[in-house]
XYZ file of C-alpha atoms in Angstrom:
329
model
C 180.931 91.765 163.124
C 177.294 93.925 164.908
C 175.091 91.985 166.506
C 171.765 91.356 165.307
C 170.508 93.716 167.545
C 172.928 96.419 166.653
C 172.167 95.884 162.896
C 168.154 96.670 163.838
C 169.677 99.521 165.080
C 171.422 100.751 162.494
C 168.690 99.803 159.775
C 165.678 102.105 162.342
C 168.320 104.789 162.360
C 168.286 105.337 158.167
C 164.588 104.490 157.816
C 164.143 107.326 160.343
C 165.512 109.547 157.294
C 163.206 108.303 155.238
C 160.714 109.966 157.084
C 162.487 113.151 157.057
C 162.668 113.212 153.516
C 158.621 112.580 153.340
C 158.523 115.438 155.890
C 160.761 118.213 154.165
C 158.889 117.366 150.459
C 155.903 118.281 152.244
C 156.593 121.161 153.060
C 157.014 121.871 149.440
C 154.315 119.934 147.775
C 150.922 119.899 148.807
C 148.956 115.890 148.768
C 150.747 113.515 145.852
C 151.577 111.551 149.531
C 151.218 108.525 147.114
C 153.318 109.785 144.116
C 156.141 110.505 146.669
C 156.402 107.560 148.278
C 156.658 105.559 144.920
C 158.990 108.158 143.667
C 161.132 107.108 147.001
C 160.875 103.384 146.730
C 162.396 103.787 143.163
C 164.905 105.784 143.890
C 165.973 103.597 147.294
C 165.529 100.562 144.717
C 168.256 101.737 142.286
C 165.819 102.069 139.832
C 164.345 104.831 137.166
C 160.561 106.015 137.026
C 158.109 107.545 134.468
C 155.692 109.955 135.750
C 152.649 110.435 133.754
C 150.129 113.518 134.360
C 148.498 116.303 132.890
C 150.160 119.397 132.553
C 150.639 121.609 135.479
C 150.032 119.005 138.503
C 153.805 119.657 139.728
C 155.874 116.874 138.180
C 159.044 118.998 137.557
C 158.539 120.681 141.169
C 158.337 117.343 142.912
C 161.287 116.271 141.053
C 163.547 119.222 141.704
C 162.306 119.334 145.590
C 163.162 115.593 146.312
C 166.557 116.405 144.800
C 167.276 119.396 147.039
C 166.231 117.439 150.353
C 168.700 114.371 149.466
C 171.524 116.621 148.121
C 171.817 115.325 144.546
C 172.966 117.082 141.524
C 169.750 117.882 139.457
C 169.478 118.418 135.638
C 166.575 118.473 133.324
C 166.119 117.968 129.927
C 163.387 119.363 127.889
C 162.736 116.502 125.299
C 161.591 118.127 121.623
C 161.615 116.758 118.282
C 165.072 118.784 117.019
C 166.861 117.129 120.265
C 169.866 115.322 119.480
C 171.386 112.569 121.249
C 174.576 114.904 122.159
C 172.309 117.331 123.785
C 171.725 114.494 126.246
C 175.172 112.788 126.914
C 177.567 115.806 125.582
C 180.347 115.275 122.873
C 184.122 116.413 122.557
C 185.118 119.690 120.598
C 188.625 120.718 119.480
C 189.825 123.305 121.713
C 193.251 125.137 122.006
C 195.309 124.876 124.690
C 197.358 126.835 126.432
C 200.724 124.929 124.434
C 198.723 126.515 121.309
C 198.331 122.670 120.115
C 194.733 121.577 119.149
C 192.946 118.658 121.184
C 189.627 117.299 121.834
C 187.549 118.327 125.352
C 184.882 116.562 126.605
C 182.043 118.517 127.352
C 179.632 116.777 129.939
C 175.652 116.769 129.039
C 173.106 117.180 131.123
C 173.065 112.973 131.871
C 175.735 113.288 134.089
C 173.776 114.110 136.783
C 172.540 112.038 140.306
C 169.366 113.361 139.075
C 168.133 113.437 135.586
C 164.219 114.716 134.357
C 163.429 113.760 130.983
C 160.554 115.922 130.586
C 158.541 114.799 128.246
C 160.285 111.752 126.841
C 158.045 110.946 124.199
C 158.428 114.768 122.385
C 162.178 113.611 121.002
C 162.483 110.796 118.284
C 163.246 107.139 119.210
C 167.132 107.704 117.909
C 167.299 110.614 121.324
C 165.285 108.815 123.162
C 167.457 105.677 123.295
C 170.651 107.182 124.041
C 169.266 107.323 127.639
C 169.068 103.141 127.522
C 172.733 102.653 127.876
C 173.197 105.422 130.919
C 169.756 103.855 132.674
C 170.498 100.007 131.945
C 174.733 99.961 132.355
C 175.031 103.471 133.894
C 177.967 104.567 131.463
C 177.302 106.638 128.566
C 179.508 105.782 125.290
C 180.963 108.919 123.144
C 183.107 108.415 120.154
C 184.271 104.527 121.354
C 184.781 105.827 125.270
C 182.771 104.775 127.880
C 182.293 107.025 131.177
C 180.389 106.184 134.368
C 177.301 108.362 134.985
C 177.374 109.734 138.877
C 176.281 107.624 141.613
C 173.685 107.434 142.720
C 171.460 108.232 139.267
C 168.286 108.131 138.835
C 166.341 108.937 134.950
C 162.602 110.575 136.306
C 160.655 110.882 133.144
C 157.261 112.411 132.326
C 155.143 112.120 130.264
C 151.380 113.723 128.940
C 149.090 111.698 128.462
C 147.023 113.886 126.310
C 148.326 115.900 123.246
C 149.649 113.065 121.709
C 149.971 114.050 118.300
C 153.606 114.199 117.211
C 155.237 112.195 119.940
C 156.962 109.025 119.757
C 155.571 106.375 122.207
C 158.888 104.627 124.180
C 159.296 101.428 122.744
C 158.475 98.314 124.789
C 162.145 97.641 125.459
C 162.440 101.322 126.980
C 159.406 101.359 129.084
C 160.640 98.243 130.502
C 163.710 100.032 131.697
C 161.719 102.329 133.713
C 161.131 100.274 137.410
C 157.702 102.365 137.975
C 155.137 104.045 136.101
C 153.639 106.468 138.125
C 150.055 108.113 137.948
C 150.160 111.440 139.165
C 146.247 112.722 139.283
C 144.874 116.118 140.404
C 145.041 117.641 143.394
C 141.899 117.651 145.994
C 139.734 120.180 146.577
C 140.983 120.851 149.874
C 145.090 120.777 148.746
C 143.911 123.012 145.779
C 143.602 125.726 148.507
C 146.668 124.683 149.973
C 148.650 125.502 147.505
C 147.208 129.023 147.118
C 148.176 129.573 150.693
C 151.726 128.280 149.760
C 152.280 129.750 146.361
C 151.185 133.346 146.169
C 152.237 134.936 149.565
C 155.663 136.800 150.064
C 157.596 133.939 151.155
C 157.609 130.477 149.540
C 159.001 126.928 151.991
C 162.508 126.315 151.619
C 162.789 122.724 152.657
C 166.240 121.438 154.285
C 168.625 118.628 152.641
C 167.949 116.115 154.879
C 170.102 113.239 153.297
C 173.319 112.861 150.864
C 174.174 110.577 147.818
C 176.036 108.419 150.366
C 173.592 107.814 153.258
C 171.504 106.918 150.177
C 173.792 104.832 148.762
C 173.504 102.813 152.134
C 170.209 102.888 152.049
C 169.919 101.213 149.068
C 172.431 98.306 150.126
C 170.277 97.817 153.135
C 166.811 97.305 151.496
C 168.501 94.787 148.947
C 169.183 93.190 152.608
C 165.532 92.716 153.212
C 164.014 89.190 153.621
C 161.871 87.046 151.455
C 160.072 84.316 152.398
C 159.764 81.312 149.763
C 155.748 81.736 150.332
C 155.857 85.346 149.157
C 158.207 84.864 146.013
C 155.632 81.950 145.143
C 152.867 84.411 144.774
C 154.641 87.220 142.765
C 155.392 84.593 140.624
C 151.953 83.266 140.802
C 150.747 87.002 139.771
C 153.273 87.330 136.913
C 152.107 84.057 135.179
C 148.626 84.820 135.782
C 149.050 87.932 133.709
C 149.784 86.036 130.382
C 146.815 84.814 128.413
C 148.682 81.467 128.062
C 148.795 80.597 131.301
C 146.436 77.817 132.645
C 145.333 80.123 135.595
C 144.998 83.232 133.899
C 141.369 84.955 134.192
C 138.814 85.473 131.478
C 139.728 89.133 131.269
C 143.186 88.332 130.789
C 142.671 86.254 128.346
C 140.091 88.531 126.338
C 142.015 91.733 126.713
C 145.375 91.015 127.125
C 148.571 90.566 124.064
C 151.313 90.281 125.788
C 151.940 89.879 129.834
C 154.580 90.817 132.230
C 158.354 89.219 131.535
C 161.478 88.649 134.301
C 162.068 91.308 134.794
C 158.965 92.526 135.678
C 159.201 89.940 138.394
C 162.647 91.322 139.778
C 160.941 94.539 139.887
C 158.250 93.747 141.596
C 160.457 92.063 144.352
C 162.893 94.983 144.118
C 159.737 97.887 144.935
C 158.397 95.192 147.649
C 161.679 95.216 149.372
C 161.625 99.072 149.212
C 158.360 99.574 150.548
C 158.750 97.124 153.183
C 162.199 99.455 154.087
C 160.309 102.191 154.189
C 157.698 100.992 156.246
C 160.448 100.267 159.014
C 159.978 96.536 158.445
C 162.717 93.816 157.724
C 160.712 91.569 155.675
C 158.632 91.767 152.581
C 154.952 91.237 153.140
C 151.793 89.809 150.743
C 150.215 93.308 150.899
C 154.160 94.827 149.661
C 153.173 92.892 146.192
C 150.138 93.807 146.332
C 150.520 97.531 147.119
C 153.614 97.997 144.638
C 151.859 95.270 141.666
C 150.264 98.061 139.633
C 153.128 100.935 139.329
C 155.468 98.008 138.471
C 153.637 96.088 136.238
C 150.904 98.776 134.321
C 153.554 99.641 131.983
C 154.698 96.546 131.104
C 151.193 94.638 130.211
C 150.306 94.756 126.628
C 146.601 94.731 125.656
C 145.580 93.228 122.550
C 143.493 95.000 119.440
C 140.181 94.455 121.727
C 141.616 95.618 124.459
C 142.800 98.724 123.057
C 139.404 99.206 121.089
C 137.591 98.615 124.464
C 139.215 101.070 125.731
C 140.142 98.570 129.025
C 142.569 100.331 131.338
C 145.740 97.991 132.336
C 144.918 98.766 136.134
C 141.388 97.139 135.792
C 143.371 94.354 134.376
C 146.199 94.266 137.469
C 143.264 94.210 139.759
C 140.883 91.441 138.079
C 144.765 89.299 138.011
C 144.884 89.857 141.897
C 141.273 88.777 142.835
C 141.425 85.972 140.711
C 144.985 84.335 142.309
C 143.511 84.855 145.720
């Protein structure tokens, strides 16, 4: 059995790669310093996140670069309407073998993968869409009565537009709840707009090194479950989940104007899941108030249901998240 001290060790040691992996994206993508670390507190979480931005803001670059600096297998799925659920998890075709007797070969889809982007999720219909529920909840896909495992580690990065929504499917509740973040990913600045003309239209583009592999990661992620916390700090996530339902005796005006439905368990084990991970990542041992804080609205924006008013006020959920905080404290 380590001592304490060599445990500390240990634990500096692999957030240390943490910081390489923030260092090697960068080299890549230019700001988004926010979008990556929430992509990285997912992914050390064991969890799945949906990205949501306009068009051309380098979702599927991001993606594919975080992939190449931890060493994971990387597939991506272009979600339309004509997608079927085969395209995603593959089927089994009769093939003949080399006996010149008939059998049937599995061919793997594009979910086995450490690595899978949905790109936009919400083009296919709600029948494609939920054959990624049983790889992202149980992490086995199901063809023809047999179960197989999906790779390890995996990780489902969806995106989404939020504009040009006619002839999408919204995910269902139960879906979006499967997804541990929902991450805003905004415009660039002014100054990383010229940035990225320096990077992206020269002769030679960054090639950034793998820095990490799917089992240093998978270590990583047993070590941040290992990450204390305190009864005081559970008491007010819990305090901020309850305070998001309209029922609830300590819930805010707004909340109770606005708001349908609030957040539900899970939301809670998130919340304390993406705490632990940003505490990790921070090179700390323990989750802190400001860890819920900090991590509150990418875990709980997507799962906060406004009512008719709300949505006819056109009241953003974050406006919500942050009127819930003020009014607990």
């Amino acid at each position: 059995m380590i001592s304490l001290e060599e445990r500390e060790k240990e634990l500096a040691l692999l957030q240390s790669h943490i910081k390489q992996v923030k260092a090697e994206i960068s080299k890549v993508i230019v700001g988004q310093e926010e979008v990556i670390e929430q992509l990285i507190w997912a992914m050390v979480a064991e969890g799945h996140a949906l990205l949501e931005g306009m068009p051309g803001v380098g979702k599927t670059m991001l993606i594919r670069t975080i992939s190449d600096v931890m060493e994971l297998s990387f597939s991506r799925i272009q979600f339309t309407p004509d997608l079927m659920p085969s395209d995603i998890t593959g089927t089994k075709m009769i093939e003949l073998q080399d006996d010149g007797k008939q059998s049937f070969v599995f061919h793997e889809g594009p979910i086995f993968a450490n690595v899978v982007l949905a790109d936009e999720i919400n083009r296919a219909t709600p029948k494609t869409q939920s054959s990624l529920l049983e790889a992202m909840a149980e992490k086995t896909v199901t063809i023809m009565g047999e179960t197989r495992k999906v790779a390890a580690p995996f990780f489902v990065l969806a995106t989404q537009n939020p504009i040009d929504m006619e002839g999408t499917y919204p995910l269902p509740e139960a879906q979006m709840d499967r997804f541990l973040l929902k991450i805003n990913m905004g415009y660039p600045s002014k100054q990383d707009l010229y940035e990225i003309i320096n990077r992206t239209t020269g002769v030679e583009s960054a090639k950034p090194e793998k820095v990490m592999n799917q089992e240093m990661i998978m270590t990583i992620q047993q070590s941040v479950k290992e990450i204390l916390v305190s009864d005081e700090i559970v008491d007010y996530a819990v305090k901020l989940i309850m305070a998001t339902h309209p029922s609830d005796e300590h819930a805010s005006d707004k909340v109770k104007q606005y708001v349908r439905y609030g957040v539900g368990p899970r939301g809670l084990q998130s919340l304390i899941r993406i705490a632990k991970a940003r505490a990790f990542c921070a090179g700390r041992f323990h989750v802190s108030k400001g860890d819920i804080k900090q991590t509150a609205f990418p875990v709980l924006r997507h799962r906060l249901f406004l009512n008719f008013e709300g949505e006819a006020s056109g009241v953003e959920v974050d406006d919500i998240l942050e009127d819930v905080m003020q009014h607990i404290d």
